[in-house]
Coordinates of C-alpha atoms in Angstrom, one line a residue:
X1 CA 0.0 0.0 0.0
X2 CA 1.4 3.4 -1.0
X3 CA 2.3 6.0 1.7
X4 CA 0.1 9.0 2.1
X5 CA 0.9 12.3 3.7
X6 CA -0.9 13.3 6.8
X7 CA -2.8 16.5 6.1
X8 CA -1.5 19.6 8.0
X9 CA -3.8 21.1 10.6
X10 CA -4.7 24.7 10.2
X11 CA -3.2 25.8 13.6
X12 CA -3.8 25.7 17.3
X13 CA -7.5 25.4 18.2
X14 CA -8.8 27.1 21.3
X15 CA -8.7 24.2 23.8
X16 CA -11.7 22.4 22.3
X17 CA -13.3 19.7 24.3
X18 CA -11.9 16.3 23.3
X19 CA -14.7 14.0 22.1
X20 CA -15.4 11.4 24.7
X21 CA -15.4 8.7 22.1
X22 CA -11.9 9.4 20.9
X23 CA -9.3 6.8 21.7
X24 CA -6.3 8.3 23.6
X25 CA -2.8 7.1 22.8
X26 CA 0.2 8.5 24.7
X27 CA 3.3 8.9 22.5
X28 CA 6.8 9.9 23.4
X29 CA 8.3 11.6 20.3
X30 CA 12.0 12.4 20.2
X31 CA 13.8 15.4 18.7
X32 CA 14.7 14.4 15.1
X33 CA 15.5 17.6 13.2
X34 CA 16.3 21.2 14.2
X35 CA 16.5 24.3 12.0
X36 CA 18.4 27.1 13.9
X37 CA 17.9 30.8 13.0
X38 CA 20.1 33.7 14.1
X39 CA 17.5 34.1 16.8
X40 CA 15.3 31.1 17.6
X41 CA 14.9 27.6 16.2
X42 CA 12.3 25.3 14.6
X43 CA 12.3 21.8 16.3
X44 CA 10.7 18.7 14.8
X45 CA 9.9 15.7 17.0
X46 CA 8.9 12.3 15.5
X47 CA 7.2 9.1 16.8
X48 CA 6.1 5.9 15.1
X49 CA 2.4 5.6 15.6
X50 CA -0.3 2.9 15.0
X51 CA -3.8 4.3 14.6
X52 CA -7.2 2.7 14.7
X53 CA -9.9 3.7 12.3
X54 CA -11.7 6.8 13.4
X55 CA -10.8 9.5 15.9
X56 CA -7.6 9.2 18.0
X57 CA -6.2 11.7 20.4
X58 CA -2.4 11.6 20.5
X59 CA -1.2 12.7 24.0
X60 CA 2.2 14.1 24.5
X61 CA 3.0 14.7 28.1
X62 CA 5.8 16.7 29.7
X63 CA 5.8 19.1 26.8
X64 CA 8.4 21.9 27.0
X65 CA 7.3 25.2 28.5
X66 CA 9.7 27.3 26.3
X67 CA 7.7 26.5 23.2
X68 CA 5.7 29.1 21.3
X69 CA 2.4 27.1 21.2
X70 CA 1.1 29.2 18.4
X71 CA 3.7 27.7 16.1
X72 CA 2.7 24.0 16.8
X73 CA 2.2 22.1 13.6
X74 CA 1.5 18.4 12.9
X75 CA 2.2 16.3 9.9
X76 CA 3.6 12.9 9.0
X77 CA 3.5 10.0 6.6
X78 CA 1.1 7.0 7.0
X79 CA -0.1 4.1 4.9
X80 CA -3.6 5.4 5.0
X81 CA -5.6 8.7 4.9
X82 CA -5.1 10.6 8.2
X83 CA -6.3 14.1 8.9
X84 CA -5.4 16.4 11.8
X85 CA -8.6 17.7 13.4
X86 CA -7.1 20.0 16.1
X87 CA -4.1 20.7 18.2
X88 CA -4.7 21.6 21.8
X89 CA -2.7 22.0 25.0
X90 CA -3.4 22.0 28.7
X91 CA -1.5 23.0 31.8
X92 CA -1.4 20.9 34.9
X93 CA -0.8 22.1 38.5
X94 CA 0.4 18.8 40.1
X95 CA 4.0 18.5 41.3
X96 CA 6.2 17.0 38.6
X97 CA 8.2 13.9 39.4
X98 CA 10.0 11.0 37.8
X99 CA 11.3 7.7 39.2
X100 CA 14.8 9.3 39.4
X101 CA 13.4 12.3 41.3
X102 CA 11.5 9.9 43.7
X103 CA 14.7 8.0 44.4
X104 CA 16.5 11.2 45.2
X105 CA 13.7 12.4 47.4
X106 CA 13.8 9.1 49.3
X107 CA 17.5 9.5 49.8
X108 CA 16.9 13.0 51.1
X109 CA 14.4 11.7 53.6
X110 CA 17.0 9.2 54.9
X111 CA 19.4 12.0 55.3
X112 CA 16.9 14.0 57.3
X113 CA 16.3 11.0 59.6
X114 CA 20.0 10.5 60.2
X115 CA 20.4 14.2 60.9
X116 CA 17.7 14.0 63.5
X117 CA 19.6 11.2 65.3
X118 CA 22.8 13.3 65.2
X119 CA 20.9 16.3 66.6
X120 CA 19.6 14.2 69.5
X121 CA 23.2 13.0 70.2
X122 CA 24.5 16.5 70.0
X123 CA 21.9 17.8 72.6
X124 CA 23.0 14.9 74.9
X125 CA 26.7 15.8 74.5
X126 CA 26.0 19.5 75.1
X127 CA 24.0 18.6 78.3
X128 CA 26.8 16.3 79.4
X129 CA 29.4 19.1 79.0
X130 CA 27.2 21.5 80.8
X131 CA 26.9 19.0 83.7
X132 CA 30.7 18.5 83.9
X133 CA 31.3 22.2 83.8
X134 CA 28.8 22.8 86.6
X135 CA 30.6 20.1 88.7
X136 CA 33.9 21.8 88.0
X137 CA 32.5 25.1 89.3
X138 CA 31.5 23.4 92.6
X139 CA 34.9 21.7 93.0
X140 CA 36.8 24.3 94.9
X141 CA 34.7 23.9 98.1
X142 CA 35.4 20.1 98.1
X143 CA 39.0 20.7 97.5
X144 CA 39.3 22.8 100.7
X145 CA 37.6 20.0 102.7
X146 CA 40.0 17.4 101.2
X147 CA 43.0 19.4 102.3
X148 CA 41.7 19.6 105.8
X149 CA 41.1 15.8 106.0
X150 CA 44.2 14.8 104.1
X151 CA 45.2 11.2 103.2
X152 CA 42.4 9.3 101.2
X153 CA 40.4 12.5 100.8
X154 CA 43.1 14.1 98.6
X155 CA 43.4 10.9 96.6
X156 CA 39.6 10.9 96.0
X157 CA 39.8 14.6 95.0
X158 CA 42.5 13.8 92.4
X159 CA 40.3 11.1 90.9
X160 CA 37.4 13.6 90.7
X161 CA 39.6 16.1 88.9
X162 CA 40.7 13.5 86.4
X163 CA 37.0 12.6 85.8
X164 CA 36.2 16.2 85.2
X165 CA 39.0 16.6 82.7
X166 CA 38.1 13.3 80.9
X167 CA 34.4 14.3 80.9
X168 CA 35.0 17.7 79.3
X169 CA 37.4 16.3 76.7
X170 CA 35.0 13.5 75.6
X171 CA 32.0 15.8 75.5
X172 CA 33.8 18.4 73.4
X173 CA 35.1 15.7 71.0
X174 CA 31.6 14.3 70.7
X175 CA 30.2 17.8 70.0
X176 CA 32.8 18.5 67.3
X177 CA 32.2 15.1 65.7
X178 CA 28.4 15.5 65.7
X179 CA 28.5 19.0 64.3
X180 CA 30.8 17.9 61.5
X181 CA 28.5 14.9 60.7
X182 CA 25.5 17.2 60.6
X183 CA 27.3 19.6 58.3
X184 CA 28.3 16.8 56.0
X185 CA 24.7 15.6 55.9
X186 CA 23.5 19.1 55.1
X187 CA 26.0 19.3 52.2
X188 CA 24.8 16.0 50.8
X189 CA 21.2 17.1 51.2
X190 CA 21.9 20.4 49.3
X191 CA 23.5 18.4 46.5
X192 CA 20.5 16.1 46.2
X193 CA 18.2 19.2 46.2
X194 CA 20.2 20.7 43.3
X195 CA 20.0 17.4 41.4
X196 CA 16.2 17.4 41.8
X197 CA 16.1 21.0 40.7
X198 CA 18.1 20.3 37.6
X199 CA 15.8 17.3 36.8
X200 CA 12.7 19.3 37.2
X201 CA 14.0 22.1 35.0
X202 CA 13.5 19.9 32.0
X203 CA 10.0 18.7 33.1
X204 CA 6.8 20.4 32.2
X205 CA 3.2 20.1 33.4
X206 CA 2.1 21.0 29.8
X207 CA 0.3 18.3 27.8
X208 CA -0.2 18.6 24.0
X209 CA -3.3 16.8 22.5
X210 CA -3.5 16.2 18.8
X211 CA -6.8 14.9 17.4
X212 CA -6.4 12.9 14.2
X213 CA -8.9 11.0 12.2
X214 CA -8.0 7.9 10.2
X215 CA -10.3 6.5 7.5
X216 CA -8.8 3.1 8.2
X217 CA -6.3 1.6 10.6
X218 CA -2.9 3.0 9.7
X219 CA 0.7 3.1 10.8
X220 CA 3.4 5.6 10.0
X221 CA 5.6 8.4 11.4
X222 CA 4.0 11.3 13.2
X223 CA 5.8 14.7 13.2
X224 CA 5.2 17.6 15.5
X225 CA 7.1 20.9 14.9
X226 CA 7.3 24.1 16.9
X227 CA 9.5 27.2 17.4
X228 CA 11.5 28.2 20.5
X229 CA 13.3 31.5 21.1
X230 CA 16.0 29.9 23.2
X231 CA 18.5 29.0 20.5
X232 CA 20.7 30.9 18.0
X233 CA 23.7 30.8 15.7
X234 CA 26.1 33.4 14.5
X235 CA 28.7 33.5 11.8
X236 CA 32.5 33.5 12.2
X237 CA 35.4 33.3 9.9
X238 CA 39.0 32.1 9.8
X239 CA 41.1 33.8 7.1
X240 CA 44.4 32.0 6.1
X241 CA 46.6 34.2 3.9
X242 CA 49.7 32.7 2.1
X243 CA 51.7 35.6 1.1
X244 CA 55.3 34.4 1.3
X245 CA 55.0 32.0 -1.7
X246 CA 56.1 32.0 -5.3
X247 CA 53.5 33.3 -7.6
X248 CA 50.2 34.9 -6.6
X249 CA 49.1 35.0 -3.0
X250 CA 46.4 32.6 -1.8
X251 CA 43.6 33.2 0.7
X252 CA 41.3 30.6 2.2
X253 CA 38.2 32.0 3.9
X254 CA 36.6 29.5 6.1
X255 CA 33.0 30.2 7.1
X256 CA 32.1 29.0 10.6
X257 CA 28.9 28.8 12.7
X258 CA 28.6 29.0 16.4
X259 CA 25.5 27.3 17.6
X260 CA 24.0 27.3 21.1
X261 CA 20.6 26.6 22.7
X262 CA 19.3 27.1 26.2
X263 CA 16.2 24.9 26.3
X264 CA 17.6 22.7 29.0
X265 CA 16.8 19.7 26.7
X266 CA 19.8 18.4 24.8
X267 CA 19.5 17.9 21.1
X268 CA 21.0 14.4 20.7
X269 CA 21.9 13.0 17.3
X270 CA 19.6 15.4 15.3
X271 CA 19.6 16.5 11.7
X272 CA 20.8 20.1 12.0
X273 CA 20.1 22.9 9.5
X274 CA 21.3 26.5 10.0
X275 CA 19.2 29.2 8.3
X276 CA 19.7 32.9 7.7
X277 CA 16.0 33.5 8.0
X278 CA 15.2 35.9 10.9
X279 CA 11.7 35.1 12.2
X280 CA 12.2 37.2 15.4
X281 CA 12.8 40.5 13.5
X282 CA 9.1 41.2 12.8
X283 CA 7.1 41.1 9.6
X284 CA 7.1 44.7 8.3
X285 CA 9.3 47.8 8.2
X286 CA 8.9 50.1 11.2
X287 CA 6.7 53.2 11.1
X288 CA 8.1 56.7 11.7
X289 CA 6.4 59.5 13.5
X290 CA 6.4 63.0 12.1
X291 CA 9.5 65.1 13.0
X292 CA 9.0 68.8 13.8
X293 CA 11.7 71.4 14.2
X294 CA 11.5 74.1 16.9
X295 CA 13.3 77.3 17.5
X296 CA 16.0 76.9 20.1
X297 CA 15.1 78.5 23.4
X298 CA 17.4 80.0 26.0
X299 CA 19.3 77.5 28.1
X300 CA 17.5 78.3 31.4
X301 CA 14.1 78.3 29.6
X302 CA 15.0 74.9 28.1
X303 CA 15.9 73.4 31.4
X304 CA 12.6 74.7 32.9
X305 CA 10.7 73.0 30.1
X306 CA 12.6 69.8 30.8
X307 CA 11.6 69.9 34.5
X308 CA 8.0 70.5 33.6
X309 CA 8.1 67.6 31.2
X310 CA 9.4 65.3 33.8
X311 CA 6.6 66.4 36.2
X312 CA 4.0 65.8 33.5
X313 CA 3.0 69.5 33.5
X314 CA 4.4 70.5 30.1
X315 CA 1.2 69.7 28.3
X316 CA -0.5 72.4 30.4
X317 CA 1.7 75.1 29.1
X318 CA 1.1 77.1 25.9
X319 CA 4.6 76.8 24.6
X320 CA 4.9 73.0 24.9
X321 CA 7.0 70.7 22.8
X322 CA 5.0 67.6 21.8
X323 CA 6.4 64.3 23.1
X324 CA 6.4 63.0 19.5
X325 CA 8.7 65.7 18.3
X326 CA 11.8 63.7 18.9
X327 CA 10.8 60.0 18.7
X328 CA 13.1 57.2 19.4
X329 CA 13.8 55.7 16.0
X330 CA 13.1 52.1 15.3
X331 CA 15.8 50.5 13.1
X332 CA 14.8 47.8 10.7
X333 CA 17.2 44.9 10.8
X334 CA 19.0 43.6 7.7
X335 CA 18.3 40.1 6.6
X336 CA 21.6 38.7 5.5
X337 CA 22.1 35.6 3.3
X338 CA 24.9 33.1 3.9
X339 CA 27.4 32.2 1.2
X340 CA 27.2 29.3 -1.2
X341 CA 29.6 26.4 -0.5
X342 CA 32.6 25.9 -2.8
X343 CA 33.5 22.2 -3.0
X344 CA 37.1 21.5 -2.0
X345 CA 38.8 18.8 0.0
X346 CA 40.2 20.6 3.0
X347 CA 40.1 18.1 5.9
X348 CA 37.0 19.8 7.4
X349 CA 33.5 18.7 6.6
X350 CA 31.5 21.5 5.1
X351 CA 27.7 22.0 5.1
X352 CA 25.4 21.5 2.1
X353 CA 24.0 24.9 1.1
X354 CA 20.5 25.6 -0.2
X355 CA 20.6 29.2 -1.5
X356 CA 17.2 30.9 -2.2
X357 CA 16.2 34.4 -3.1
X358 CA 15.6 35.5 0.5
X359 CA 17.4 32.9 2.6
X360 CA 20.2 30.4 2.7
X361 CA 20.0 27.1 4.6
X362 CA 23.0 25.0 5.5
X363 CA 22.5 21.3 6.2
X364 CA 25.2 20.0 8.5
X365 CA 26.2 16.5 7.2
X366 CA 25.4 13.5 9.5
X367 CA 23.9 13.9 12.9
X368 CA 24.8 16.5 15.5
X369 CA 24.4 16.7 19.3
X370 CA 24.1 20.1 21.1
X371 CA 23.7 20.4 24.9
X372 CA 20.8 22.5 26.3
X373 CA 22.9 24.5 28.7
X374 CA 24.0 27.3 26.3
X375 CA 27.4 25.7 25.5
X376 CA 28.6 26.8 22.0
X377 CA 29.2 24.2 19.3
X378 CA 31.5 25.3 16.5
X379 CA 30.8 24.0 13.0
X380 CA 32.3 24.5 9.6
X381 CA 30.0 25.7 6.9
X382 CA 32.2 26.4 3.8
X383 CA 35.7 27.1 2.6
X384 CA 36.4 29.6 -0.2
X385 CA 39.7 29.8 -1.9
X386 CA 40.6 33.0 -3.8
X387 CA 43.7 34.7 -5.3
X388 CA 43.5 38.1 -3.7
X389 CA 45.3 41.3 -4.7
X390 CA 47.8 42.3 -2.0
X391 CA 48.1 45.9 -1.0
X392 CA 49.7 47.9 1.8
X393 CA 47.5 50.5 3.6
X394 CA 48.9 53.3 5.8
X395 CA 47.4 56.1 7.8
X396 CA 50.7 58.0 8.4
X397 CA 49.3 60.9 10.4
X398 CA 48.3 58.4 13.0
X399 CA 51.0 55.7 12.6
X400 CA 54.0 55.7 10.4
X401 CA 53.7 52.1 9.3
X402 CA 51.9 50.1 6.6
X403 CA 49.6 47.1 7.1
X404 CA 49.3 44.2 4.6
X405 CA 45.8 43.9 3.2
X406 CA 44.2 41.3 0.9
X407 CA 41.6 42.7 -1.5
X408 CA 38.8 40.1 -2.1
X409 CA 35.6 40.0 -4.0
X410 CA 32.5 38.1 -3.0
X411 CA 32.0 35.7 -5.9
X412 CA 30.4 33.0 -3.8
X413 CA 26.9 33.5 -5.1
X414 CA 25.3 34.9 -2.0
X415 CA 25.9 37.6 0.6
X416 CA 28.2 36.8 3.5
X417 CA 27.0 37.3 7.1
X418 CA 28.8 39.6 9.5
X419 CA 30.8 38.0 12.3
X420 CA 34.1 37.8 14.0
X421 CA 37.2 37.0 11.9
X422 CA 40.5 35.4 13.0
X423 CA 43.3 36.4 10.6
X424 CA 46.4 34.1 9.9
X425 CA 49.3 35.1 7.8
X426 CA 51.7 32.4 6.6
X427 CA 50.7 30.2 9.5
X428 CA 50.9 32.9 12.2
X429 CA 47.9 34.2 14.1
X430 CA 47.8 37.9 13.5
X431 CA 44.7 38.9 15.5
X432 CA 40.9 39.2 15.5
X433 CA 38.6 41.7 13.9
X434 CA 35.0 42.2 12.9
X435 CA 33.9 41.0 9.4
X436 CA 31.2 43.3 8.0
X437 CA 28.5 41.7 5.9
X438 CA 29.4 41.5 2.2
X439 CA 26.9 41.7 -0.6
X440 CA 27.3 39.7 -3.8
X441 CA 30.2 41.1 -6.0
X442 CA 31.2 43.5 -3.2
X443 CA 34.9 44.1 -2.7
X444 CA 36.6 44.2 0.6
X445 CA 40.1 44.4 2.0
X446 CA 41.1 42.2 5.0
X447 CA 44.0 43.2 7.2
X448 CA 46.8 40.8 8.1
X449 CA 49.1 42.9 10.3
X450 CA 52.1 45.2 9.7
X451 CA 54.1 45.1 6.5
X452 CA 57.6 46.1 7.6
X453 CA 59.0 46.0 4.1
X454 CA 57.0 49.2 3.3
X455 CA 58.8 52.3 4.5
X456 CA 56.6 55.2 5.6
X457 CA 57.8 58.6 6.7
X458 CA 55.4 61.4 7.5
X459 CA 56.8 65.0 7.8
X460 CA 55.2 68.3 8.5
X461 CA 57.1 70.4 6.0
X462 CA 55.6 73.8 6.8
X463 CA 52.9 75.5 8.9
X464 CA 52.2 79.2 8.8
X465 CA 49.6 81.2 10.6
X466 CA 49.2 84.8 9.2
X467 CA 46.8 87.8 9.2
X468 CA 46.1 89.8 6.1
X469 CA 43.8 92.6 4.9
X470 CA 43.3 96.2 6.1
X471 CA 39.5 96.9 6.3
X472 CA 38.3 93.3 6.7
X473 CA 41.2 91.4 8.0
X474 CA 41.4 87.6 7.8
X475 CA 43.6 85.0 9.3
X476 CA 45.1 82.0 7.4
X477 CA 46.6 78.7 8.5
X478 CA 48.6 77.0 5.8
X479 CA 49.9 73.4 6.4
X480 CA 52.1 71.3 4.2
X481 CA 52.7 67.6 4.7
X482 CA 54.9 65.0 2.8
X483 CA 54.5 61.3 3.0
X484 CA 57.5 59.3 1.6
X485 CA 56.6 55.7 0.6
X486 CA 59.3 53.1 -0.2
X487 CA 58.7 49.6 -1.5
X488 CA 61.4 47.3 -0.1
X489 CA 59.7 44.1 -1.4
X490 CA 61.2 42.1 -4.3
X491 CA 57.8 42.4 -6.2
X492 CA 55.5 45.2 -7.1
X493 CA 52.8 46.2 -4.6
X494 CA 50.0 48.7 -4.5
X495 CA 50.2 51.1 -1.6
X496 CA 47.2 53.1 -0.3
X497 CA 47.8 56.2 1.9
X498 CA 44.9 57.7 3.8
X499 CA 44.7 61.2 5.3
X500 CA 42.1 63.8 6.1
X501 CA 41.4 67.4 5.2
X502 CA 39.3 69.6 7.5
X503 CA 35.9 70.7 6.1
X504 CA 33.7 73.5 7.2
X505 CA 29.9 74.0 7.4
X506 CA 30.4 77.8 8.0
X507 CA 30.5 80.3 5.2
X508 CA 33.0 82.3 7.1
X509 CA 35.5 79.5 7.4
X510 CA 37.1 78.4 4.0
X511 CA 39.2 75.3 3.4
X512 CA 41.3 75.1 0.3
X513 CA 43.5 72.3 -1.0
X514 CA 46.5 73.8 -2.6
X515 CA 47.6 73.1 -6.2
X516 CA 51.0 71.8 -4.9
X517 CA 49.1 68.7 -3.4
X518 CA 49.3 65.3 -5.1
X519 CA 45.9 64.6 -6.6
X520 CA 44.1 62.0 -4.5
X521 CA 42.8 58.8 -6.0
X522 CA 39.7 59.0 -4.0
X523 CA 37.8 61.6 -2.0
X524 CA 35.3 61.2 0.8
X525 CA 36.3 57.6 1.3
X526 CA 33.4 55.5 2.5
X527 CA 31.2 58.6 2.4
X528 CA 33.3 60.2 5.2
X529 CA 33.7 63.9 4.4
X530 CA 37.3 65.1 4.1
X531 CA 38.9 61.6 4.1
X532 CA 41.3 61.3 1.1
X533 CA 43.2 58.3 -0.3
X534 CA 46.2 58.0 -2.6
X535 CA 46.7 54.7 -4.3
X536 CA 49.8 53.9 -6.4
X537 CA 51.6 50.9 -7.7
X538 CA 55.2 50.8 -6.4
X539 CA 57.9 48.8 -8.2
X540 CA 60.5 46.9 -6.1
X541 CA 62.8 49.5 -4.5
X542 CA 60.8 52.5 -5.7
X543 CA 60.2 55.5 -3.5
X544 CA 57.6 58.2 -4.1
X545 CA 56.5 61.3 -2.2
X546 CA 52.8 62.2 -1.6
X547 CA 52.3 65.9 -1.0
X548 CA 49.2 67.1 1.0
X549 CA 48.9 70.9 1.4
X550 CA 45.8 72.9 2.4
X551 CA 44.9 76.4 3.7
X552 CA 42.2 77.6 6.2
X553 CA 40.9 81.1 6.0
X554 CA 38.6 82.8 8.6
X555 CA 37.7 86.3 10.0
X556 CA 40.5 87.6 12.3
X557 CA 38.0 88.4 15.1
X558 CA 36.8 84.8 15.4
X559 CA 38.5 81.7 16.8
X560 CA 38.4 78.3 15.1
X561 CA 39.0 74.9 16.5
X562 CA 39.3 71.4 15.0
X563 CA 36.9 68.6 16.0
X564 CA 35.1 65.5 14.7
X565 CA 31.4 65.4 14.0
X566 CA 29.0 62.6 13.0
X567 CA 27.2 63.1 9.7

């Protein structure tokens, strides 16, 4: 008989009453497959089920509390026609227990009984010590009488003193021993309580009830899926640059995934898929409130308005600022798609990638186990090999040194997620940095530490501050800088020098780049105003100067200052 798919239920019903004539069958599904998102996961549990003809209620006890019950869905494959009628859940109030918990509780009761015995013995030892100490306090009077009688009386008194000493010693030893025993029992009791607590953390009083209707007796595999917010994965990268080789440099970019979950239920031997879909980020773009501009008020007046606003009195004033004038912006998150896998034997098992228009899924080969305590599992997704262009990058006004960079282009077929990157150059770990998300065909340079074969010298050649004009005087500040670059490699290399020129938003402050400057290759680098870059190819042993000269002009009666602003 051919297999038929169990029809998918439309969703969670509102705790409908279970028909009295439905047969109840308790099943214990196990986690078979998990799809983990950057935030959250979809879990699928399966169970082999035999159904009688007619209505059957599948009962799943101890169902996790961390589950979003609105995402419960049922399906499966049976050798007959089976339809899901409803999916319900109920919450119990009884105390949760298991045979293991019962055994621990019985052991705890035995410890409590033993502790009671020790407490009784401790009270007796303390009473005995008190009695001996009371006798010792009365002893001096008997000692005076023994001296007066002499002979046997003194001997008896010595025997009494020895008895007092022995009694005190034994009583104190018993008290110390009993207190230590009680303390040990308390420690064992606390350990058992912790074990019971940990066992109960994975228990739940929730029960899920799935009503299914089979046209005839049928057997097959039942599947129940649901989402949980207590799981996540994020991207990471290892970049291995081979620069000290004959021919072109080689770069291996290894995509990694760090997966963790905190459901307190381990995922044991599951089919694991990592998806770039972000179900927790909402369904629509955020809305914006209208933004109104107000004339700036005096500082004291503004402070008074702030105080009134804090007291809830601002709305009563005529000159009030609406609370919506400066709303807190909601920022829509970017949905990033993971890269396509490039097949290559590298000694590390990569994932199988399914690249779609709006998502990428990575199926981890084989079966995977991930603990439920938040421990991170590190997995390899893909390895991409490219021949990058090497270049040296320097910001000489900050540091007179160059850093080796590898220019790469994303030709993997899909965007690359953002994540941490560990950089290795010729087998040496150079450091960690953040890898920004890369769109398809986007170019990016990755840094691999200082390049000591590129000589960088940065010199302030001249700086002059002067005042000119008779009627309307102005002040000027002229600055001239020279960056000397030398390529000490035995092969050509492109060198990129970055510097900055001040800019002004004021009509009275003018900034002019002088004609003596070397023309920059790029202005407003990465949309940053005033950031300039010079990029030149240097042959082995070649030196070249980059001149950067500019002049500031402003009214003599005003003062100017340099600072950074966010635009």
